[in-house]
Short mmCIF file of C-alpha atoms and ligand atoms in Angstrom, two decimals:
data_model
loop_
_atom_site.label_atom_id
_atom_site.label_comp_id
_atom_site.label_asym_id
_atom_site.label_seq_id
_atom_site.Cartn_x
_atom_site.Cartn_y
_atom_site.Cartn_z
CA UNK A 1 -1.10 3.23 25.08
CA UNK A 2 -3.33 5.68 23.02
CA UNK A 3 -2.22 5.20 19.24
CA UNK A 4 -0.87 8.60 18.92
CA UNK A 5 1.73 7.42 21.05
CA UNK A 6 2.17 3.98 19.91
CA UNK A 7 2.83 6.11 16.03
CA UNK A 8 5.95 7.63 18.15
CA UNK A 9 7.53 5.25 19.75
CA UNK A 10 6.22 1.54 18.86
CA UNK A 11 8.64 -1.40 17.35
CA UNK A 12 11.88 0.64 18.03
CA UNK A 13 14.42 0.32 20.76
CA UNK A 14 16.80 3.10 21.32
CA UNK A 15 19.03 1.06 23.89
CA UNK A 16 19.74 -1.01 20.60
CA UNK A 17 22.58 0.14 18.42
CA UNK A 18 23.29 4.10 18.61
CA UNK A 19 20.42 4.63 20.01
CA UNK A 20 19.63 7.26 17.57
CA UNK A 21 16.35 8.78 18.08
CA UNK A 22 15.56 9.07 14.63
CA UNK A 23 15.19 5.13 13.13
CA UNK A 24 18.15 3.73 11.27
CA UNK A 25 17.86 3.03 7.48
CA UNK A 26 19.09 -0.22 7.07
CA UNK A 27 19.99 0.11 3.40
CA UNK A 28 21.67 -3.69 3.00
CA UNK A 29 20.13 -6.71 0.46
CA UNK A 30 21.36 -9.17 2.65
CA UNK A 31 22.60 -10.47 6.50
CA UNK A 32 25.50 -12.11 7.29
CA UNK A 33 24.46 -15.15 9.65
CA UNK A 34 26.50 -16.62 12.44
CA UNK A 35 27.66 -20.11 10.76
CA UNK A 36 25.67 -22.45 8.44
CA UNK A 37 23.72 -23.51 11.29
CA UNK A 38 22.05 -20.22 12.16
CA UNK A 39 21.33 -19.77 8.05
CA UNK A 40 19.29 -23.15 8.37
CA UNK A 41 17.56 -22.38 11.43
CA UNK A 42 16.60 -18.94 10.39
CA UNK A 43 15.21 -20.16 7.30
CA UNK A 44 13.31 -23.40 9.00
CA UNK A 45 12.06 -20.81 11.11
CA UNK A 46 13.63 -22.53 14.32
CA UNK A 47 15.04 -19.04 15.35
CA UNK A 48 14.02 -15.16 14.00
CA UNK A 49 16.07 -13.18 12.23
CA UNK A 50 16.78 -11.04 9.41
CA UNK A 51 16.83 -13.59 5.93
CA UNK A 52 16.93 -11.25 2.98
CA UNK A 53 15.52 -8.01 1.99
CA UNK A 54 12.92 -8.76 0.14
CA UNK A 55 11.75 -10.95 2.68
CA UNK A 56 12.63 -9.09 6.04
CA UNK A 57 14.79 -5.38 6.72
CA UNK A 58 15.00 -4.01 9.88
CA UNK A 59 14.01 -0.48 8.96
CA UNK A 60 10.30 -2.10 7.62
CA UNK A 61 10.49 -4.48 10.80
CA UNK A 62 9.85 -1.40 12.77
CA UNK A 63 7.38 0.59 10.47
CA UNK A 64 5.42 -3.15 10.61
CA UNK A 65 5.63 -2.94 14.59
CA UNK A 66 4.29 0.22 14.49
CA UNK A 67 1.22 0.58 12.20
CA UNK A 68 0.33 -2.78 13.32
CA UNK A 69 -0.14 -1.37 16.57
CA UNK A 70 -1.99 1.53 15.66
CA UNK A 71 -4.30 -0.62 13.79
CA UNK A 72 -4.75 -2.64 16.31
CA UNK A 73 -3.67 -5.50 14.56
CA UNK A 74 -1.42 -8.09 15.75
CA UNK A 75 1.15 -8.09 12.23
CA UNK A 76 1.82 -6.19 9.54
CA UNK A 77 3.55 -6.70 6.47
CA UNK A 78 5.02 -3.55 3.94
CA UNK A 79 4.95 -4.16 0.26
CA UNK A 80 6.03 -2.16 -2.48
CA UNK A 81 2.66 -0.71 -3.26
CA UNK A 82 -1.04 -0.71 -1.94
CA UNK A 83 -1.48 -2.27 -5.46
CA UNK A 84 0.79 -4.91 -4.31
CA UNK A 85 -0.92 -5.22 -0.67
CA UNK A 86 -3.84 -5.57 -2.41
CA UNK A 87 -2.86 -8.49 -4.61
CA UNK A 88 -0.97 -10.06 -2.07
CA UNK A 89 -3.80 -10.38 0.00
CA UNK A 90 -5.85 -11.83 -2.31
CA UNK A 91 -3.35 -14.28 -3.77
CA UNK A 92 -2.58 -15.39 -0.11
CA UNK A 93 -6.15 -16.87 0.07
CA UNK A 94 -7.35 -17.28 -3.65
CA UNK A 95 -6.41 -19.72 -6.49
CA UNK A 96 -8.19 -21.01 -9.88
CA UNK A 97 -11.37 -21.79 -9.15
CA UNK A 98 -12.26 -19.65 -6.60
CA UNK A 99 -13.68 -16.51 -5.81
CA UNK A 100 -13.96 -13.12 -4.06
CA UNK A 101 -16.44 -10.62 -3.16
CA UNK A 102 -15.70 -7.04 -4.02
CA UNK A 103 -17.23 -3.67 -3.28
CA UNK A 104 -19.08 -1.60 -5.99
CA UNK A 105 -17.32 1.78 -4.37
CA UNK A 106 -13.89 1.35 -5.05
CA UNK A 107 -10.51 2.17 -6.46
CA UNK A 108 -9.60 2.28 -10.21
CA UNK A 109 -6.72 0.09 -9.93
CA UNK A 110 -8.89 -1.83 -7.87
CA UNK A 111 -11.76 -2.91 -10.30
CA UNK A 112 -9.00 -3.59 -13.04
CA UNK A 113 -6.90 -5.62 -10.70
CA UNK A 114 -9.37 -7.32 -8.77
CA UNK A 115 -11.72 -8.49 -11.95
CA UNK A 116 -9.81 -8.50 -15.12
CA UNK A 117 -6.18 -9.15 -13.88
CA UNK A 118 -7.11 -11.90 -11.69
CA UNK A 119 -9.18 -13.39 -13.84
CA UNK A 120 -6.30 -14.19 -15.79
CA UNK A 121 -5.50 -16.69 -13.11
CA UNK A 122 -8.64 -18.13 -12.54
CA UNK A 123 -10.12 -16.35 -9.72
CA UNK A 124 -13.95 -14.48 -10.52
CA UNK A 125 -14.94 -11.37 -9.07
CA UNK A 126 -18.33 -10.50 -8.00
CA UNK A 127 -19.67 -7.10 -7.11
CA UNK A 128 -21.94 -6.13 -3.76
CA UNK A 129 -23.62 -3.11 -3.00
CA UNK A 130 -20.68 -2.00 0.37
CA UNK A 131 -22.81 0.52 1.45
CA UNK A 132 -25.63 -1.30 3.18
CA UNK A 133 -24.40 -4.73 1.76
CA UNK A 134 -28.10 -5.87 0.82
CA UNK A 135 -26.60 -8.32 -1.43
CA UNK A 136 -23.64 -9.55 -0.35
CA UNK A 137 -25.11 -12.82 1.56
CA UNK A 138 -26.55 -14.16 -1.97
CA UNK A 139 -23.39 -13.63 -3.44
CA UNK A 140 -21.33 -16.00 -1.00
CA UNK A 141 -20.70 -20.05 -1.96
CA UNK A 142 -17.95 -22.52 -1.04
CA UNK A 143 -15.45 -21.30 -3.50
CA UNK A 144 -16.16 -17.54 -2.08
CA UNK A 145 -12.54 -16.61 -0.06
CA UNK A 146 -12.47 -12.84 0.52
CA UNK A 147 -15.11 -10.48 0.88
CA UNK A 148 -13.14 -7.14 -0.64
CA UNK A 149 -14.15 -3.65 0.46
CA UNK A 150 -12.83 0.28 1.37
CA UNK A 151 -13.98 1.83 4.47
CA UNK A 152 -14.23 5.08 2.95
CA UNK A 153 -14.08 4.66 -0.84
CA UNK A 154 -11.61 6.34 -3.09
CA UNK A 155 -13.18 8.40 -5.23
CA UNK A 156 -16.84 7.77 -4.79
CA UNK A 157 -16.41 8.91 -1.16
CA UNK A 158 -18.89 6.06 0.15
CA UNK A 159 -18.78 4.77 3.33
CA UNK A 160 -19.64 0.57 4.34
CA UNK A 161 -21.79 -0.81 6.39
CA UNK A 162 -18.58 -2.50 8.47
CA UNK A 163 -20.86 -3.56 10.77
CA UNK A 164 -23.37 -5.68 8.35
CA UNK A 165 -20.97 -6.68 6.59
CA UNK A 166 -18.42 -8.26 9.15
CA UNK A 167 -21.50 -10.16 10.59
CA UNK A 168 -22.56 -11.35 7.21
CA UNK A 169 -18.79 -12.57 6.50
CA UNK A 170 -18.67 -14.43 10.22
CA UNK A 171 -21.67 -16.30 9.65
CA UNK A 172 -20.20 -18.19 6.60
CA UNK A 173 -16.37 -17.91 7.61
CA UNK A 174 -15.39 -15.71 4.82
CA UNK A 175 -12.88 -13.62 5.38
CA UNK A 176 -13.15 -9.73 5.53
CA UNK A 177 -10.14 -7.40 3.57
CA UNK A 178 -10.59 -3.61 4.24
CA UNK A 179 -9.01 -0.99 2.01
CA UNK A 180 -8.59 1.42 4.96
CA UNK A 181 -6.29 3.88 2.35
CA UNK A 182 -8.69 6.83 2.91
CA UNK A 183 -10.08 6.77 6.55
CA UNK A 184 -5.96 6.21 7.62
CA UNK A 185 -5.55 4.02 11.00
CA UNK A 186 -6.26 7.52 12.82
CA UNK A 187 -9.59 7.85 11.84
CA UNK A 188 -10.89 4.00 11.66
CA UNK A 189 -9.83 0.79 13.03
CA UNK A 190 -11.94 -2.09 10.87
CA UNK A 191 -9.77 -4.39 13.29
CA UNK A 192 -11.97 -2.78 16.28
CA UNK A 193 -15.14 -3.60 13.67
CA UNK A 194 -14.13 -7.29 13.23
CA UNK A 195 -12.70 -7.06 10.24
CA UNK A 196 -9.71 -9.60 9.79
CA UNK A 197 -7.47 -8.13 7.21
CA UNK A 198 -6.78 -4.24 6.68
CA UNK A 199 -5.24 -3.03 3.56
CA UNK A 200 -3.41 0.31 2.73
CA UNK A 201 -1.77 2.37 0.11
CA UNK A 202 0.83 4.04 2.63
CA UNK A 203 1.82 6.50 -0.55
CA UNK A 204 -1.48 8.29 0.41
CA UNK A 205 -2.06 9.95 3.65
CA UNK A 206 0.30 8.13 6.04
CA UNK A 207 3.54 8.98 4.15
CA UNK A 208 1.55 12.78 4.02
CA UNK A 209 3.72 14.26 1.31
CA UNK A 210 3.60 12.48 -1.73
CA UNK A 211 7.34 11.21 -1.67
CA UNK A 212 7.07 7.33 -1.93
CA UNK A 213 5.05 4.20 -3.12
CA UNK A 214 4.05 1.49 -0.76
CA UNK A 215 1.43 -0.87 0.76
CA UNK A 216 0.83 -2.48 4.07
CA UNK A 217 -1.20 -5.11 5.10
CA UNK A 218 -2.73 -6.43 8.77
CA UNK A 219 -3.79 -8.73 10.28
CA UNK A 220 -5.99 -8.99 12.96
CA UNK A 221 -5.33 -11.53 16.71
CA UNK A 222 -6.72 -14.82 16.85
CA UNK A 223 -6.72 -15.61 12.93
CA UNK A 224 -4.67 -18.63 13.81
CA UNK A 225 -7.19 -20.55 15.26
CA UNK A 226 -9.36 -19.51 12.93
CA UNK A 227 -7.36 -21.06 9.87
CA UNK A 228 -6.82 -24.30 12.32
CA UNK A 229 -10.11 -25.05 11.84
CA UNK A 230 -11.01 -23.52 8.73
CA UNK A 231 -11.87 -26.15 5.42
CA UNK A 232 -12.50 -23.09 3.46
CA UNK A 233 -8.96 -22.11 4.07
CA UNK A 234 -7.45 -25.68 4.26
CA UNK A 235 -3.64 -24.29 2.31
CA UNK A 236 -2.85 -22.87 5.96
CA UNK A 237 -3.54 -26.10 7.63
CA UNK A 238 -1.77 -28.48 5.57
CA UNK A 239 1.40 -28.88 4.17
CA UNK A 240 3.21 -26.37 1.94
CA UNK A 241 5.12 -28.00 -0.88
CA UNK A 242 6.63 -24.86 -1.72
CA UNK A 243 8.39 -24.83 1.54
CA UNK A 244 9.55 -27.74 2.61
CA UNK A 245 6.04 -29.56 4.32
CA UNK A 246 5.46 -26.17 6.52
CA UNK A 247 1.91 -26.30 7.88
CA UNK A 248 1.38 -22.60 8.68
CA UNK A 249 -1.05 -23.14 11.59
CA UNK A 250 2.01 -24.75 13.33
CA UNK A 251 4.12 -21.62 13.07
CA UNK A 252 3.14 -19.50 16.43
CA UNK A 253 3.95 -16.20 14.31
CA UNK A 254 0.46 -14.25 12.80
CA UNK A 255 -0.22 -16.81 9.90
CA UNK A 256 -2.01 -14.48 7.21
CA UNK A 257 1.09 -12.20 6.75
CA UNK A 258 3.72 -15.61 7.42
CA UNK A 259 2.53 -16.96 4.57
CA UNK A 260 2.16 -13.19 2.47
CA UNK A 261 6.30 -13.15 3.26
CA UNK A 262 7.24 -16.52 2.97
CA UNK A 263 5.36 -17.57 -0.48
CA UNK A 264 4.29 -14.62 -2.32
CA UNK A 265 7.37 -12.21 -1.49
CA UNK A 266 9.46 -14.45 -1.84
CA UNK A 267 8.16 -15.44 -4.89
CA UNK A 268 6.65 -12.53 -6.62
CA UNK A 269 9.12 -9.82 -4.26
CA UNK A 270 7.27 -6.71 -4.21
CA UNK A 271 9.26 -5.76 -1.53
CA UNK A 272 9.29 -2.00 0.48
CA UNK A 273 12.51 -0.38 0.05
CA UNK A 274 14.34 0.70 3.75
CA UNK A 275 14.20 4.37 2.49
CA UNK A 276 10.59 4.48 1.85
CA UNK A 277 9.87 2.33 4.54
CA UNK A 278 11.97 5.11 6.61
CA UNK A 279 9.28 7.98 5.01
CA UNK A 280 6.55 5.91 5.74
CA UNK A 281 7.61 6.33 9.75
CA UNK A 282 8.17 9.38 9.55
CA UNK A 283 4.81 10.26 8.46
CA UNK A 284 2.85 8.26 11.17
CA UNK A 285 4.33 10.29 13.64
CA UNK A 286 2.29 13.37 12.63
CA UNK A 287 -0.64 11.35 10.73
CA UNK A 288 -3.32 12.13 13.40
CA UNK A 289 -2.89 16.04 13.81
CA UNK A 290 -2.92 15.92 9.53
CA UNK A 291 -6.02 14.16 9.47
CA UNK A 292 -7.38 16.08 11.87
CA UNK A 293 -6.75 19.51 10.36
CA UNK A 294 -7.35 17.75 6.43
CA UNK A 295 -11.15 16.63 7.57
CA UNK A 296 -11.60 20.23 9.31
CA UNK A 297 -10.39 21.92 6.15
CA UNK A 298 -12.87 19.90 3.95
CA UNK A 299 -15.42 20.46 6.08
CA UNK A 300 -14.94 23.96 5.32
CA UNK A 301 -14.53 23.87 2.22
CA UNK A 302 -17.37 21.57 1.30
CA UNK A 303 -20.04 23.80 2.97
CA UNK A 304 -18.52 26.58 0.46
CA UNK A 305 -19.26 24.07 -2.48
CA UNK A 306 -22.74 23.53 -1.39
CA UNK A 307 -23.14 27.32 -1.11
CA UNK A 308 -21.88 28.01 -4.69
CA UNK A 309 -24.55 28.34 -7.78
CA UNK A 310 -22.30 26.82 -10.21
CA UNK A 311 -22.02 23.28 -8.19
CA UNK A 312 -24.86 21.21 -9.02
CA UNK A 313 -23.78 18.86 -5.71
CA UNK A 314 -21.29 17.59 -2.85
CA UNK A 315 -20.20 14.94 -1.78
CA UNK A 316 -18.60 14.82 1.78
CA UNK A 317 -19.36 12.64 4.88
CA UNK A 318 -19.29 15.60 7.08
CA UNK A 319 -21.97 17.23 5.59
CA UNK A 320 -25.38 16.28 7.47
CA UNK A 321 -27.27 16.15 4.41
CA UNK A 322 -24.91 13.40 2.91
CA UNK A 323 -25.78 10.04 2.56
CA UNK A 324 -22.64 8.69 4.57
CA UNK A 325 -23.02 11.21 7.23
CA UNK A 326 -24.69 8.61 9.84
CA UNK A 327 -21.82 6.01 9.06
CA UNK A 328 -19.26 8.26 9.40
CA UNK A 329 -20.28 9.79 12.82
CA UNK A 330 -20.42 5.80 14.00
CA UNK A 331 -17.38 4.77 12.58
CA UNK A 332 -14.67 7.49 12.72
CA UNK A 333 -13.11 9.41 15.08
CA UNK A 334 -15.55 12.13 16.48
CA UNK A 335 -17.36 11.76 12.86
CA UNK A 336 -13.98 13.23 11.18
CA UNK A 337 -14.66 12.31 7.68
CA UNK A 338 -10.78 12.99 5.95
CA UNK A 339 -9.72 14.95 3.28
CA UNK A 340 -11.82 13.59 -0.22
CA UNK A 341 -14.64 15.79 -1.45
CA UNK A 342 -15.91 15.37 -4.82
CA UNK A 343 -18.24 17.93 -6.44
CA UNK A 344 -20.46 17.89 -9.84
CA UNK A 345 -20.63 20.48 -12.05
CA UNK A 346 -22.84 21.17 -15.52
CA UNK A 347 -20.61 18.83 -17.58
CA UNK A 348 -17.58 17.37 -18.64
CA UNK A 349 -16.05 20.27 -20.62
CA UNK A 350 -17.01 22.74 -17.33
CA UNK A 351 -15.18 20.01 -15.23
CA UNK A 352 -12.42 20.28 -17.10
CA UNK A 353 -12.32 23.94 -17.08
CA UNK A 354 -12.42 24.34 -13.37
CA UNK A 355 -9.64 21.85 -13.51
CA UNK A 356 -7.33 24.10 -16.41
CA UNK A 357 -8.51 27.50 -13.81
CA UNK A 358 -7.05 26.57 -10.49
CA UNK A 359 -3.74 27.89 -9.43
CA UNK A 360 -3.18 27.00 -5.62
CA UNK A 361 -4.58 23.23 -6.57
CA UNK A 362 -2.07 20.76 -8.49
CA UNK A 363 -3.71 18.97 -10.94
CA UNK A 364 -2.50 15.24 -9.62
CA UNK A 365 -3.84 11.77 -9.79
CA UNK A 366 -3.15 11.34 -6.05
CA UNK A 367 -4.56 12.17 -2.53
CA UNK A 368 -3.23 12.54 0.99
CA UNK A 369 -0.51 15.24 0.07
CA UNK A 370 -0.36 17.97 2.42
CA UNK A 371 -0.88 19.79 -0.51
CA UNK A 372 -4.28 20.61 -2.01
CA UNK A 373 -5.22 18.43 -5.11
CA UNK A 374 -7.86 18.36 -7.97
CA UNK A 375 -8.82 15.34 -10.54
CA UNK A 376 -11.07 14.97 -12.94
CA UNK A 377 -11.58 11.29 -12.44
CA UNK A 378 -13.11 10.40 -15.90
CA UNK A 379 -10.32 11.37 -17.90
CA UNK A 380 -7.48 10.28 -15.91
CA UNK A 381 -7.56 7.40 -12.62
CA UNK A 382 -10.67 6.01 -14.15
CA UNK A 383 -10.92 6.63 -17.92
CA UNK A 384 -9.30 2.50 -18.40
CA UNK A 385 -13.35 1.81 -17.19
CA UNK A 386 -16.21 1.42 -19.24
CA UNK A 387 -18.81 3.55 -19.61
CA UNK A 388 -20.68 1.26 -17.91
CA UNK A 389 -18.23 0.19 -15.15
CA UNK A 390 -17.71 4.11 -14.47
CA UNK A 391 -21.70 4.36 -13.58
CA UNK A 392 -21.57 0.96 -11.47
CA UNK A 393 -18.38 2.49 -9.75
CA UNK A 394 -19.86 5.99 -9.41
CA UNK A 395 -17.89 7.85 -11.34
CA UNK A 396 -19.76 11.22 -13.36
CA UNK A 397 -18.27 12.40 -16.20
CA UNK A 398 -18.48 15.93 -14.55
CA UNK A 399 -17.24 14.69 -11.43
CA UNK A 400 -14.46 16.72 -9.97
CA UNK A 401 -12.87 15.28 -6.99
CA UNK A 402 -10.56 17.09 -4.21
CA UNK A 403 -8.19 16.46 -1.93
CA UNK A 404 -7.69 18.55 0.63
CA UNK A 405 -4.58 19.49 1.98
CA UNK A 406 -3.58 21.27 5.37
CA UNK A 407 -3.30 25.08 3.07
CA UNK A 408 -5.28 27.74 5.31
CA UNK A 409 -8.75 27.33 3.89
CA UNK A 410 -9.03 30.98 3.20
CA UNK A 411 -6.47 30.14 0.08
CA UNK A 412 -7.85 27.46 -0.67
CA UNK A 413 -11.85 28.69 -1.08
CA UNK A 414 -9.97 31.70 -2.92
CA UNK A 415 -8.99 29.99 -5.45
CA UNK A 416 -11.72 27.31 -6.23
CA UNK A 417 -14.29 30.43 -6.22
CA UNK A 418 -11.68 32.28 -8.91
CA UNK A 419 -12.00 28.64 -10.94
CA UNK A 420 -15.69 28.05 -10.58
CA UNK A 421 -16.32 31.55 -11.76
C1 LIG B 501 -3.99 4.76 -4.21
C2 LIG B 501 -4.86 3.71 -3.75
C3 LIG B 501 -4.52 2.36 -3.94
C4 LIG B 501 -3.27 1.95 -4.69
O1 LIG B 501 -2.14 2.31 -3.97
P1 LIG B 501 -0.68 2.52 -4.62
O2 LIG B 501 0.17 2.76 -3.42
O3 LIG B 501 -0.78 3.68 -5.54
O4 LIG B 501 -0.33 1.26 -5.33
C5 LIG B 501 -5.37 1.40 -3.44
N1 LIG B 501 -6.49 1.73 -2.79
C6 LIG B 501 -6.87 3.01 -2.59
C7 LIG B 501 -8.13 3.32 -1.86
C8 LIG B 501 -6.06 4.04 -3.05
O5 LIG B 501 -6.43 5.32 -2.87
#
């Protein structure tokens, strides 16, 4: 099935239950099992069932089915957070003494999460160039466990070399984790690309209107008999002291998010509530006809930038004189580059200006609403960075950045052209 009908209809059954057409919320901390014996064998993992909320809910069972599926991915697992996806991931295959790989394009909460936070427990970051990844095989050693990138970065706008870098990662067994946040599952698979884990913040463009906070994380097929194998990730193929002997490669479930559930929610429990995880399904049903119309509205809208005297430059995939253009025609869907545009103007103070003068714009530290936003990333998602880490991340101080929301562009040029002045 094409995935804008696997985003309708995947992971639910309507002969089950009511057969509502609209998926239950399943708004219940906890399952009443059988007798003691179906307790134990749920929790040795003899049978499948529901355990505990913030290890399993129905309600995220079938948003899990789903985006799995559209990712092409064979699990998924919904967190509280794309923060907490990305931690979890990380945690699932890094301890003191190890370390990871991370892009130079990426997220604010990223770069403080993924090298001072972690740090804390022992585990060193080190930085490679993601957009042609000239750097990242010198970078790799035995202790290396995740190589750590977005598809299309958030708020540099960059796109990696998937390609380049999946090989690179193959050749040394490293595994690959893709912040897919900004691209959504409509517009990129990494899966398709090789990579073997896919991260998202959902709270972006697949919940669509700004109403919840969550994360999601995938897996790709065959990363079981990868792990059997694997020395570099030896904690899946030996015994788990933490529960009870288990030897995850024995388990014929997906092992990567197994052992996200079983160790780190249970232990750290950044689990998705049922009535987000409910928002989060209703939003994939419509997420490919939003991104379509968000990219085709920033297209529009950055060839007005470009056109304007006051904007020094633009930065948008779809444009053919941008740097990411080639990447984004190979990689995404009929070279649909998504709703993130950032701009430059003469300086901080005019950036901040533009941002006081806009009307139809909200001035919000998010992206993916169906309404239009505007940032000024250097005083607000970004101003915890260094001077220095906001030049290595690619932030300007008179960087504005956009996201573009499904407004009739007419309104939405209108208003930015009142601003700009
Ligand atoms: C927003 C965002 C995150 C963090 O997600 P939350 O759901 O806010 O925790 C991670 N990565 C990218 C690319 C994002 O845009």
């Amino acid at each position: 099935m094409e995935k804008e009908t696997i985003a309708l209809h995947a992971g639910y059954d309507k002969k089950f239950g009511y057969g509502t057409m609209s998926v239950p919320i399943y708004q219940s901390t906890a399952y009443a099992f059988r007798d003691a014996e179906h307790a134990a064998n749920l929790f040795a993992l003899k049978e499948l069932g529901q355990l505990y909320s913030r290890l399993t809910n129905p309600t995220n069972d079938i948003l899990e089915a789903r985006f799995a599926q559209v990712e092409g991915g064979a699990a998924a697992l919904a967190v509280a957070s794309g923060q907490s996806a990305i931690f979890y991931a990380i945690a699932n295959v890094a301890e003191a003494g190890d370390n990871i790989i991370i892009s130079d394009k990426i997220y604010g909460g990223s770069v403080t999460l993924l090298t001072h936070t972690i740090k804390r427990f022992g585990i060193t970051a080190k930085v490679f160039k993601s957009e042609d990844a000239s750097n990242l095989e010198e970078l790799i050693d035995d202790r290396t466990k995740a190589i750590f990138f977005e598809s299309l970065s958030n708020p540099q706008i960059a796109i990696a070399d998937v390609e380049k870098i999946v090989d690179i990662a193959k050749k040394y067994g490293v595994l690959t984790i893709c912040d897919n946040t900004v691209a959504s599952p409509s517009l990129f698979n990494p899966i398709k690309w090789g990579v073997d884990i896919v991260v998202h913040s959902i709270s972006k463009y697949t919940n669509g209107q700004g109403s919840a906070i969550g994360g999601i994380i995938v897996e790709r097929d065959g990363l079981n008999e990868f792990f059997k194998k694997s020395t570099r990730y030896a904690h899946f193929n030996t015994p788990d002291d933490s529960y009870h002997g288990l030897v995850y490669t024995d388990v014929p479930l997906p092992n990567f998010t197994l052992r996200v559930r079983l160790a780190l929610l249970r232990d750290i429990g950044a689990c998705l509530p049922a009535f987000s995880s409910w928002l989060f399904i209703q939003g994939l049903e419509t997420l490919s006809i939003r991104m379509d119309k968000h990219s085709s509205n920033a297209l529009t809208v950055a060839k007005f930038l470009s056109s304007h005297p006051k904007v020094k430059s633009v930065n948008y995939p779809g444009l053919e004189n941008n740097s990411g253009y080639e990447k984004a025609q190979k990689y995404f869907k009929d070279g649909k580059a998504s709703g993130l545009i950032s701009f430059d103007v003469g300086s901080f103070e005019e950036a901040k200006r533009i941002i006081d003068s806009v009307e139809l714009f909200s001035v919000v530290v998010n992206i993916g609403d169906s309404k239009s936003l505007i940032t000024h990333p250097a005083s607000t998602t970004h101003s915890q960075l260094t001077q220095e880490e906001l030049i290595k991340v690619g932030v300007n101080p008179s960087t504005i950045r956009l996201s573009i929301g499904l407004e009739d562009t007419k309104d939405l040029i209108a208003d930015l052209s009142k601003a700009l002045g």
